[in-house]
Amino acid sequence: MWSYLIRRLAYNIPVYFSILLLVMLALRVRDPVFGRLGKNATQEDITALRAELGLDRPFVYQYGDQVRQVVTFTFDEKSWDYDGQTVGEVLRRCIGPSLAITIPALILTSLLSISVSLVSAWFRGRTLDKSLVFVSVLGMSISFLVYIIFGQYFGAYRLNEYLGKDLFAIYYEPSASNATLGEFVTQVWPKYYLLPVMISVIVAMGYDTRFYRAVMVEESSRDYITTATAKGASHGKIMFVHMLKNALIPIITRVVITIPFLITGSFLLERYFGIPGMGNQLLMAVESGDFPIVQSFTAVFAAIYILSNLLTDVLYALVDPRVRLS
Amino acid sequence: MSTSPATSTAAEVALSVRNLTTSFRTDRGIVTAVEKASFDLHRGEALGLVGESGCGKSVTSKSIMRLLPEHITRYGKDSEVMLGPDNLMGYSGRQMRDIRGNRIAMIFQEPMTALNPVFTVGWQLDEALKYHTKLGRSERKRRVIELLDMVEIPSPEKRYSEFPHQLSGGMRQRVVIAMALACEPEILIADEPTTALDVTIQAQILKLMNDLRERTGTAILLITHDLGVVAQTCDRVVVMYAGQVVEQAPVRELFHNPSHPYTRALLRSIPRSGKKERGKRLATIDGIVPSLTNMPPACRFADRCDCREDRCTAEPPHLVQLNEDRSVRCHFPVHSD
Amino acid sequence: MSDSSANDSRVLRKFLRHKPAVVASVVIAVYGVVAFVLLVVGVITLPDTLKRVGAELQPGLSSERLPEKRLLDCEWLIDRIASLSERRNPEKALAAFSDMGVRRIADVELDELLNRIDLAWESYDELADIEDVTAAAAGTLDDPDVPPPAEVRSMLTELEKRTDALLEPMTKAEKSTRWFELLLGTDRQGRSIFYRAVYSVRVAILIGLVTALLSVTIGTLAGLAAGYFGGWVDNVVTWFYSTFASIPNIVLLILLAFMFDGGHIDGPINKVTGGLLDRLIGGRLDETLIPVYIAFTATFWIGPCRVVRGETMKIKELEYIQAATVMGFGRARILLRHVLPNVTYLMLINFSLLFIGAIKSEVILSFLGLGVKKGPSWGIMISQSKSEVINSFFWQIGTATTFMFFLVLAFNVLSDALQDVLDPKHV
Ligand SMILES: Nc1ncnc2c1ncn2[C@@H]1O[C@H](COP(=O)(O)OP(=O)(O)OP(=O)(O)O)[C@@H](O)[C@H]1O
Ligand code: SF4
Ligand SMILES: [Mg+2]
């Protein structure tokens, strides 16, 4: 098992460094300093800003420096938008809100859609199954943005109007960022984050349920299921013990596949509800040309993604003896 | 040939299949894979079920245990699978569960896929005992190791905690057999248990099954392509063609004077020359098996039969009892004497 | 696999038996025809989608507007014309108004026009006295001074008639154009929702077609080469797709949008090419859909590449390919004649899936301000309707969503059917 994990690590590390390379090259297609200062900038300003960020050094040095920042997780360059704050400080401030959306969304979506898919597979071919499949295809054909807009309208405006008090906030309020951890969990999260999370779950349910159902149906036609039935195992035992454990392998793959989707979702939700997460921050940085933030945030997103891939590999090894023992 | 006592009508019937009709709902409408199949399985005997690929052997065996996917399978109204006094067709899911693996057990064709890859061999064997016996955990473990030992798996204690992919094909099939025998069933259905294995292992597995039958008196329904295996192992034979039973006879009589033209063609197709060829699948008979969606209205073998007459395409033949233990479905059966 | 023509007709028959798939294909064809007509014949042009066709936020399907709203609309129009007629050079000002596009001012003497304006105001004043016209017309207002509901309604009709008299009567053709313009209502700026939604079909089909074609072509070529040649080719391709696949889609899209934003290629790369790159494309991409195509293709090619590579590696091991290799057929020939036909089904399935991906991603990018920059698209419409929804006006979001829904649904159904028919083993 260890040798397997080390192999996976050895594969992913070079991939990460090449991502970093690609990202840094792409970001230098346009001169970031021009982009920031505009056409009327003086030559001195340009030279000064370029020197500040070390953009005047050979590319190899810049690359090395970025690698150092990622490896040590320092990100000590100064943001151009936030006076006197380093990219690292901005990053640390943004990670929390992003995780507060993505992690609960990921967990809820997976649990719910796996349960629904099991129900669907259990009633395979019957009306309930058919309607679930039908509804999920319909749901998949509507844009994420439409869900968000209606989610806010019904979940916040109309509901608040109906209840006469603000259950879910329509838009984030900056004061919420000062909450302590306790306040965050009991007040801030339910008020500002729960609605976006629910929207995210509803959108993802269609895709995931359909996928998981297909997995369950596929698994249910396997020979070992017939063997187990012939042994006298009950329907429940077969679904929840024999099938589910085998299905964990495609399920884990799926969870990882949904991570980029989840990130996209959190970009939209953060943007729409004004939540100060990493996605929202990256978008603002792109708009204002805050190069240090764009560069480092991209690097962090790629790192998160690679790490989640590695995590999958670990999970595979835990679930599938064929991987563990090879 | 078998050493067990020759079957007589007096032998106790262990399982009786009557008018078994099995249809599937498919994209192309309802197709009937097995039609009005009837045969008896006597206690302690080995009954061979033979026929070309696709003739409905597996569907028949899975119908007996009701293992076919429920949402697309329909059984005929008058179909009966009598186990003792009870008709399994009328059993509830829960009653069926008590039968499966306990009174009727099954061995499958593909040892590579028949075991669940993510559970240990021991766990999977233990499962059968857990459902059907009242043994405690440690007693069950002892019994599982005993079973593994019985099917001649070396170092059973070690294999107990291994996963299926760590075993060879032959060993996996032994595990499947051990699993089937765990609760000492009255009836063992073996659906081509040896096709996927190489010849030496095949012989070992067949011997194993035969030994067990003699020791425990389990009745075996052996489904196979291989007439050589039938000759070696079985007491009686049921021949199926295109979803119907076309002939039933004691093995010796079937081989010496087959009645149905299909059976004769089948026997002719066995390569007689070298013994080496024995393990081979049936050589083909001229013509093709009619498709399920397009069955000839009268005799289903008519297109390929060399004894065909006008009557064969006009009216369907019925299964006719020739003597006490022979029957045939043909207007013009071949008389040997 | 070798008897591919017999196989093809069997597959086709299986496909045709799949009724939802046939319906889906028809739906897609209809969208395709609409897009083609718009592109080539140009029934609805870009200016059509940008001009004002009536009062803002008018509901569609000629559904009953609130009396209050009708009153306001009349007020707006009378007021506009009245103020024009009070200018120092009223004739010229009024003529200019007619240029705004929708309808001309009635072709009468100025005196007569002023007269009609007075009449209209008169009618308006009566109604403006009522506190809540909507309630009055419904008869739910408890005020003895207010005329009965039937009378309020006829007063409204009269007002509209008088207001209408300020404008040139419409010809038959104008009337029907108008009917279409207002069919699904108007947005916040009084633009025709119907026109915008239909025009967006063009944008959607263009984006879908171009990106799906490009991605599938690039992905398939890379996948074929990697799978077939193996060795360093495989290493390079695998390196590229692992790298691209390890940046979350949205981040890559944002990155690419950042690259093209403002359009000037003035970084070090430009120096390397001696300024050529910037002169060629700098500043020209912004108005087109090209940045969107590039961004989508850069992320979408990975899917087809991965599956085609896997399939090619499997096919390469097949006996007849091995035999062809041994017999000395050229590698290119084997690739094109034997391997390519066996991966076309993957190309088809991927094309369909990526088409959906492109249409949906367009909405997201447009919302983030990185997508379509000029003219309408469903994404732009949905993003704009954000503020309308808060005012409980659903015509724009509803229309854009519905238009998109049927196209995406059709592709979803088609993808499923293709998978069923062409790749039954697929989960
Ligand atoms: N689930 C199903 N749905 C539809 N048709 C089925 C299904 N299972 C079996 N059949 C059809 O029933 C017929 C009999 O199949 P069966 O598996 O019993 O054949 P067999 O005699 O066991 O053949 P083989 O020797 O190849 O195992 C075949 O034509 C098959 O296509
Ligand atoms: S009934 Fe006729 S066609 Fe059928 S098997 Fe007998 S002889 Fe042949
Ligand atoms: Mg079979």
PDB file of C-alpha atoms in Angstrom, chain C residues 168-375:
ATOM      1  CA  GLU C 168     -49.153  57.006 -36.842  1.00  0.00           C
ATOM      2  CA  PRO C 169     -51.581  54.104 -37.306  1.00  0.00           C
ATOM      3  CA  MET C 170     -49.812  50.807 -37.862  1.00  0.00           C
ATOM      4  CA  THR C 171     -49.863  48.903 -41.147  1.00  0.00           C
ATOM      5  CA  LYS C 172     -50.678  45.194 -41.130  1.00  0.00           C
ATOM      6  CA  ALA C 173     -47.028  44.242 -41.429  1.00  0.00           C
ATOM      7  CA  GLU C 174     -46.096  46.588 -38.632  1.00  0.00           C
ATOM      8  CA  LYS C 175     -48.817  45.122 -36.489  1.00  0.00           C
ATOM      9  CA  SER C 176     -47.546  41.606 -36.913  1.00  0.00           C
ATOM     10  CA  THR C 177     -43.931  42.646 -36.333  1.00  0.00           C
ATOM     11  CA  ARG C 178     -45.116  44.367 -33.214  1.00  0.00           C
ATOM     12  CA  TRP C 179     -46.933  41.239 -32.137  1.00  0.00           C
ATOM     13  CA  PHE C 180     -43.715  39.257 -32.387  1.00  0.00           C
ATOM     14  CA  GLU C 181     -41.685  41.937 -30.659  1.00  0.00           C
ATOM     15  CA  LEU C 182     -43.982  41.961 -27.688  1.00  0.00           C
ATOM     16  CA  LEU C 183     -44.761  38.253 -27.774  1.00  0.00           C
ATOM     17  CA  LEU C 184     -42.708  37.429 -24.704  1.00  0.00           C
ATOM     18  CA  GLY C 185     -42.587  40.867 -23.199  1.00  0.00           C
ATOM     19  CA  THR C 186     -39.810  43.373 -22.785  1.00  0.00           C
ATOM     20  CA  ASP C 187     -36.819  43.629 -20.506  1.00  0.00           C
ATOM     21  CA  ARG C 188     -35.716  46.445 -18.226  1.00  0.00           C
ATOM     22  CA  GLN C 189     -34.700  48.572 -21.166  1.00  0.00           C
ATOM     23  CA  GLY C 190     -37.843  47.896 -23.175  1.00  0.00           C
ATOM     24  CA  ARG C 191     -36.087  45.513 -25.556  1.00  0.00           C
ATOM     25  CA  SER C 192     -37.925  42.569 -27.049  1.00  0.00           C
ATOM     26  CA  ILE C 193     -37.317  39.437 -24.991  1.00  0.00           C
ATOM     27  CA  PHE C 194     -38.484  37.226 -27.825  1.00  0.00           C
ATOM     28  CA  TYR C 195     -36.015  38.707 -30.302  1.00  0.00           C
ATOM     29  CA  ARG C 196     -33.188  38.478 -27.848  1.00  0.00           C
ATOM     30  CA  ALA C 197     -33.912  34.876 -26.981  1.00  0.00           C
ATOM     31  CA  VAL C 198     -34.175  33.846 -30.629  1.00  0.00           C
ATOM     32  CA  TYR C 199     -31.043  35.706 -31.581  1.00  0.00           C
ATOM     33  CA  SER C 200     -29.265  33.896 -28.764  1.00  0.00           C
ATOM     34  CA  VAL C 201     -29.965  30.564 -30.469  1.00  0.00           C
ATOM     35  CA  ARG C 202     -27.379  31.663 -32.984  1.00  0.00           C
ATOM     36  CA  VAL C 203     -24.838  32.405 -30.268  1.00  0.00           C
ATOM     37  CA  ALA C 204     -25.509  29.132 -28.461  1.00  0.00           C
ATOM     38  CA  ILE C 205     -25.265  26.983 -31.577  1.00  0.00           C
ATOM     39  CA  LEU C 206     -22.118  28.801 -32.676  1.00  0.00           C
ATOM     40  CA  ILE C 207     -20.405  28.374 -29.345  1.00  0.00           C
ATOM     41  CA  GLY C 208     -21.568  24.784 -29.001  1.00  0.00           C
ATOM     42  CA  LEU C 209     -20.646  23.793 -32.514  1.00  0.00           C
ATOM     43  CA  VAL C 210     -17.280  25.483 -32.687  1.00  0.00           C
ATOM     44  CA  THR C 211     -16.035  24.431 -29.273  1.00  0.00           C
ATOM     45  CA  ALA C 212     -17.367  20.894 -29.510  1.00  0.00           C
ATOM     46  CA  LEU C 213     -15.873  20.439 -32.974  1.00  0.00           C
ATOM     47  CA  LEU C 214     -12.531  21.923 -32.022  1.00  0.00           C
ATOM     48  CA  SER C 215     -12.279  20.027 -28.755  1.00  0.00           C
ATOM     49  CA  VAL C 216     -13.294  16.717 -30.229  1.00  0.00           C
ATOM     50  CA  THR C 217     -10.909  17.127 -33.156  1.00  0.00           C
ATOM     51  CA  ILE C 218      -7.954  18.153 -31.052  1.00  0.00           C
ATOM     52  CA  GLY C 219      -8.729  15.623 -28.344  1.00  0.00           C
ATOM     53  CA  THR C 220      -9.174  12.774 -30.802  1.00  0.00           C
ATOM     54  CA  LEU C 221      -6.003  13.551 -32.719  1.00  0.00           C
ATOM     55  CA  ALA C 222      -3.965  13.822 -29.541  1.00  0.00           C
ATOM     56  CA  GLY C 223      -5.594  10.707 -28.093  1.00  0.00           C
ATOM     57  CA  LEU C 224      -5.041   8.681 -31.262  1.00  0.00           C
ATOM     58  CA  ALA C 225      -1.415   9.701 -31.491  1.00  0.00           C
ATOM     59  CA  ALA C 226      -0.771   9.020 -27.822  1.00  0.00           C
ATOM     60  CA  GLY C 227      -2.521   5.678 -27.809  1.00  0.00           C
ATOM     61  CA  TYR C 228      -1.136   4.456 -31.073  1.00  0.00           C
ATOM     62  CA  PHE C 229       2.460   5.619 -31.025  1.00  0.00           C
ATOM     63  CA  GLY C 230       3.010   5.390 -27.303  1.00  0.00           C
ATOM     64  CA  GLY C 231       6.497   6.322 -26.114  1.00  0.00           C
ATOM     65  CA  TRP C 232       7.376   9.979 -25.906  1.00  0.00           C
ATOM     66  CA  VAL C 233       4.273  11.040 -27.853  1.00  0.00           C
ATOM     67  CA  ASP C 234       2.148   9.417 -25.203  1.00  0.00           C
ATOM     68  CA  ASN C 235       4.211  11.013 -22.464  1.00  0.00           C
ATOM     69  CA  VAL C 236       3.815  14.475 -23.910  1.00  0.00           C
ATOM     70  CA  VAL C 237       0.071  14.133 -24.430  1.00  0.00           C
ATOM     71  CA  THR C 238      -0.468  12.630 -20.999  1.00  0.00           C
ATOM     72  CA  TRP C 239       1.589  15.402 -19.468  1.00  0.00           C
ATOM     73  CA  PHE C 240      -0.529  18.010 -21.201  1.00  0.00           C
ATOM     74  CA  TYR C 241      -3.831  16.586 -20.189  1.00  0.00           C
ATOM     75  CA  SER C 242      -2.850  15.800 -16.630  1.00  0.00           C
ATOM     76  CA  THR C 243      -1.714  19.364 -16.343  1.00  0.00           C
ATOM     77  CA  PHE C 244      -4.787  20.913 -17.888  1.00  0.00           C
ATOM     78  CA  ALA C 245      -7.077  18.578 -15.993  1.00  0.00           C
ATOM     79  CA  SER C 246      -5.500  19.517 -12.681  1.00  0.00           C
ATOM     80  CA  ILE C 247      -6.550  23.135 -12.846  1.00  0.00           C
ATOM     81  CA  PRO C 248     -10.218  23.476 -11.978  1.00  0.00           C
ATOM     82  CA  ASN C 249     -12.150  24.385 -15.124  1.00  0.00           C
ATOM     83  CA  ILE C 250     -13.399  27.684 -13.865  1.00  0.00           C
ATOM     84  CA  VAL C 251      -9.954  28.805 -12.778  1.00  0.00           C
ATOM     85  CA  LEU C 252      -8.551  27.947 -16.176  1.00  0.00           C
ATOM     86  CA  LEU C 253     -11.367  29.816 -17.875  1.00  0.00           C
ATOM     87  CA  ILE C 254     -10.771  32.858 -15.695  1.00  0.00           C
ATOM     88  CA  LEU C 255      -7.076  32.652 -16.389  1.00  0.00           C
ATOM     89  CA  LEU C 256      -7.672  32.568 -20.107  1.00  0.00           C
ATOM     90  CA  ALA C 257     -10.160  35.400 -19.891  1.00  0.00           C
ATOM     91  CA  PHE C 258      -7.509  37.356 -17.993  1.00  0.00           C
ATOM     92  CA  MET C 259      -5.056  36.657 -20.794  1.00  0.00           C
ATOM     93  CA  PHE C 260      -7.356  38.021 -23.474  1.00  0.00           C
ATOM     94  CA  ASP C 261      -8.908  40.824 -21.518  1.00  0.00           C
ATOM     95  CA  GLY C 262      -8.225  44.198 -23.111  1.00  0.00           C
ATOM     96  CA  GLY C 263      -6.836  42.180 -25.907  1.00  0.00           C
ATOM     97  CA  HIS C 264      -3.269  43.402 -26.029  1.00  0.00           C
ATOM     98  CA  ILE C 265      -0.575  40.812 -26.157  1.00  0.00           C
ATOM     99  CA  ASP C 266       2.156  42.964 -24.663  1.00  0.00           C
ATOM    100  CA  GLY C 267       3.963  40.491 -22.432  1.00  0.00           C
ATOM    101  CA  PRO C 268       7.338  38.928 -23.058  1.00  0.00           C
ATOM    102  CA  ILE C 269       5.834  36.582 -25.658  1.00  0.00           C
ATOM    103  CA  ASN C 270       5.127  39.535 -27.880  1.00  0.00           C
ATOM    104  CA  LYS C 271       8.764  40.535 -27.804  1.00  0.00           C
ATOM    105  CA  VAL C 272       9.751  37.044 -28.830  1.00  0.00           C
ATOM    106  CA  THR C 273       7.525  37.250 -31.888  1.00  0.00           C
ATOM    107  CA  GLY C 274       8.777  40.738 -32.660  1.00  0.00           C
ATOM    108  CA  GLY C 275       5.437  42.344 -31.986  1.00  0.00           C
ATOM    109  CA  LEU C 276       3.755  40.280 -34.662  1.00  0.00           C
ATOM    110  CA  LEU C 277       1.369  38.508 -32.326  1.00  0.00           C
ATOM    111  CA  ASP C 278      -0.031  41.719 -30.982  1.00  0.00           C
ATOM    112  CA  ARG C 279      -0.416  43.271 -34.410  1.00  0.00           C
ATOM    113  CA  LEU C 280      -2.264  40.205 -35.623  1.00  0.00           C
ATOM    114  CA  ILE C 281      -4.750  39.621 -32.867  1.00  0.00           C
ATOM    115  CA  GLY C 282      -4.259  42.309 -30.266  1.00  0.00           C
ATOM    116  CA  GLY C 283      -7.407  44.242 -29.537  1.00  0.00           C
ATOM    117  CA  ARG C 284      -9.425  42.348 -32.110  1.00  0.00           C
ATOM    118  CA  LEU C 285     -10.589  39.441 -30.011  1.00  0.00           C
ATOM    119  CA  ASP C 286     -12.538  41.308 -27.449  1.00  0.00           C
ATOM    120  CA  GLU C 287     -15.662  41.852 -29.494  1.00  0.00           C
ATOM    121  CA  THR C 288     -15.744  38.367 -30.970  1.00  0.00           C
ATOM    122  CA  LEU C 289     -16.495  35.000 -29.475  1.00  0.00           C
ATOM    123  CA  ILE C 290     -12.940  33.815 -30.113  1.00  0.00           C
ATOM    124  CA  PRO C 291     -11.741  34.144 -26.498  1.00  0.00           C
ATOM    125  CA  VAL C 292     -14.718  32.045 -25.447  1.00  0.00           C
ATOM    126  CA  TYR C 293     -13.905  29.392 -28.053  1.00  0.00           C
ATOM    127  CA  ILE C 294     -10.290  29.255 -26.964  1.00  0.00           C
ATOM    128  CA  ALA C 295     -11.112  29.113 -23.289  1.00  0.00           C
ATOM    129  CA  PHE C 296     -13.658  26.316 -23.734  1.00  0.00           C
ATOM    130  CA  THR C 297     -11.529  24.290 -26.100  1.00  0.00           C
ATOM    131  CA  ALA C 298      -8.565  24.539 -23.761  1.00  0.00           C
ATOM    132  CA  THR C 299     -10.573  22.797 -21.055  1.00  0.00           C
ATOM    133  CA  PHE C 300     -12.841  20.571 -23.141  1.00  0.00           C
ATOM    134  CA  TRP C 301     -10.312  18.691 -25.270  1.00  0.00           C
ATOM    135  CA  ILE C 302      -9.208  16.626 -22.281  1.00  0.00           C
ATOM    136  CA  GLY C 303     -12.328  14.449 -22.098  1.00  0.00           C
ATOM    137  CA  PRO C 304     -12.247  13.082 -25.661  1.00  0.00           C
ATOM    138  CA  CYS C 305      -8.458  12.826 -25.557  1.00  0.00           C
ATOM    139  CA  ARG C 306      -8.542  10.597 -22.504  1.00  0.00           C
ATOM    140  CA  VAL C 307     -11.166   8.151 -23.774  1.00  0.00           C
ATOM    141  CA  VAL C 308      -9.806   7.999 -27.315  1.00  0.00           C
ATOM    142  CA  ARG C 309      -6.329   7.298 -26.010  1.00  0.00           C
ATOM    143  CA  GLY C 310      -7.621   4.432 -23.873  1.00  0.00           C
ATOM    144  CA  GLU C 311      -9.680   2.959 -26.685  1.00  0.00           C
ATOM    145  CA  THR C 312      -6.828   3.256 -29.174  1.00  0.00           C
ATOM    146  CA  MET C 313      -4.513   1.383 -26.861  1.00  0.00           C
ATOM    147  CA  LYS C 314      -7.080  -1.405 -26.675  1.00  0.00           C
ATOM    148  CA  ILE C 315      -7.655  -1.486 -30.441  1.00  0.00           C
ATOM    149  CA  LYS C 316      -3.942  -1.524 -31.123  1.00  0.00           C
ATOM    150  CA  GLU C 317      -3.695  -4.870 -29.392  1.00  0.00           C
ATOM    151  CA  LEU C 318      -6.434  -6.445 -31.518  1.00  0.00           C
ATOM    152  CA  GLU C 319      -5.305  -9.184 -33.822  1.00  0.00           C
ATOM    153  CA  TYR C 320      -6.270  -7.698 -37.118  1.00  0.00           C
ATOM    154  CA  ILE C 321      -4.485  -4.464 -36.375  1.00  0.00           C
ATOM    155  CA  GLN C 322      -1.430  -6.440 -35.363  1.00  0.00           C
ATOM    156  CA  ALA C 323      -1.750  -8.405 -38.576  1.00  0.00           C
ATOM    157  CA  ALA C 324      -2.023  -5.234 -40.625  1.00  0.00           C
ATOM    158  CA  THR C 325       1.089  -3.922 -38.927  1.00  0.00           C
ATOM    159  CA  VAL C 326       2.986  -7.090 -39.619  1.00  0.00           C
ATOM    160  CA  MET C 327       1.887  -7.015 -43.237  1.00  0.00           C
ATOM    161  CA  GLY C 328       3.635  -3.701 -43.505  1.00  0.00           C
ATOM    162  CA  PHE C 329       0.773  -1.284 -43.909  1.00  0.00           C
ATOM    163  CA  GLY C 330       1.851   2.259 -43.170  1.00  0.00           C
ATOM    164  CA  ARG C 331       1.136   3.485 -39.703  1.00  0.00           C
ATOM    165  CA  ALA C 332      -0.855   6.446 -40.955  1.00  0.00           C
ATOM    166  CA  ARG C 333      -2.975   4.125 -43.042  1.00  0.00           C
ATOM    167  CA  ILE C 334      -3.658   1.809 -40.141  1.00  0.00           C
ATOM    168  CA  LEU C 335      -4.545   4.763 -37.953  1.00  0.00           C
ATOM    169  CA  LEU C 336      -6.945   6.287 -40.444  1.00  0.00           C
ATOM    170  CA  ARG C 337      -8.452   3.155 -41.935  1.00  0.00           C
ATOM    171  CA  HIS C 338      -8.617   0.866 -38.952  1.00  0.00           C
ATOM    172  CA  VAL C 339      -8.314   2.753 -35.706  1.00  0.00           C
ATOM    173  CA  LEU C 340     -10.150   5.995 -36.432  1.00  0.00           C
ATOM    174  CA  PRO C 341     -13.415   4.327 -37.543  1.00  0.00           C
ATOM    175  CA  ASN C 342     -13.452   2.424 -34.288  1.00  0.00           C
ATOM    176  CA  VAL C 343     -13.275   5.530 -32.156  1.00  0.00           C
ATOM    177  CA  THR C 344     -15.831   7.579 -34.084  1.00  0.00           C
ATOM    178  CA  TYR C 345     -18.525   6.516 -31.655  1.00  0.00           C
ATOM    179  CA  LEU C 346     -16.545   8.082 -28.829  1.00  0.00           C
ATOM    180  CA  MET C 347     -16.210  11.244 -30.882  1.00  0.00           C
ATOM    181  CA  LEU C 348     -19.965  11.391 -31.401  1.00  0.00           C
ATOM    182  CA  ILE C 349     -20.786  10.874 -27.747  1.00  0.00           C
ATOM    183  CA  ASN C 350     -18.227  13.434 -26.675  1.00  0.00           C
ATOM    184  CA  PHE C 351     -19.422  15.933 -29.220  1.00  0.00           C
ATOM    185  CA  SER C 352     -22.892  15.757 -27.786  1.00  0.00           C
ATOM    186  CA  LEU C 353     -21.671  16.029 -24.191  1.00  0.00           C
ATOM    187  CA  LEU C 354     -19.368  18.949 -24.935  1.00  0.00           C
ATOM    188  CA  PHE C 355     -22.102  20.805 -26.771  1.00  0.00           C
ATOM    189  CA  ILE C 356     -24.073  20.823 -23.528  1.00  0.00           C
ATOM    190  CA  GLY C 357     -20.963  21.794 -21.595  1.00  0.00           C
ATOM    191  CA  ALA C 358     -20.341  24.764 -23.861  1.00  0.00           C
ATOM    192  CA  ILE C 359     -23.883  26.113 -23.699  1.00  0.00           C
ATOM    193  CA  LYS C 360     -23.976  25.842 -19.934  1.00  0.00           C
ATOM    194  CA  SER C 361     -20.523  27.284 -19.400  1.00  0.00           C
ATOM    195  CA  GLU C 362     -21.424  30.253 -21.554  1.00  0.00           C
ATOM    196  CA  VAL C 363     -24.061  31.222 -19.004  1.00  0.00           C
ATOM    197  CA  ILE C 364     -21.578  31.038 -16.168  1.00  0.00           C
ATOM    198  CA  LEU C 365     -18.883  32.991 -17.968  1.00  0.00           C
ATOM    199  CA  SER C 366     -21.329  35.632 -19.124  1.00  0.00           C
ATOM    200  CA  PHE C 367     -22.551  36.062 -15.577  1.00  0.00           C
ATOM    201  CA  LEU C 368     -18.983  36.564 -14.421  1.00  0.00           C
ATOM    202  CA  GLY C 369     -18.572  39.152 -17.180  1.00  0.00           C
ATOM    203  CA  LEU C 370     -16.035  37.049 -19.018  1.00  0.00           C
ATOM    204  CA  GLY C 371     -18.182  35.506 -21.728  1.00  0.00           C
ATOM    205  CA  VAL C 372     -20.161  37.029 -24.562  1.00  0.00           C
ATOM    206  CA  LYS C 373     -19.412  40.738 -24.731  1.00  0.00           C
ATOM    207  CA  LYS C 374     -21.529  41.980 -27.612  1.00  0.00           C
ATOM    208  CA  GLY C 375     -25.218  41.400 -28.123  1.00  0.00           C
TER     209      GLY C 375
END
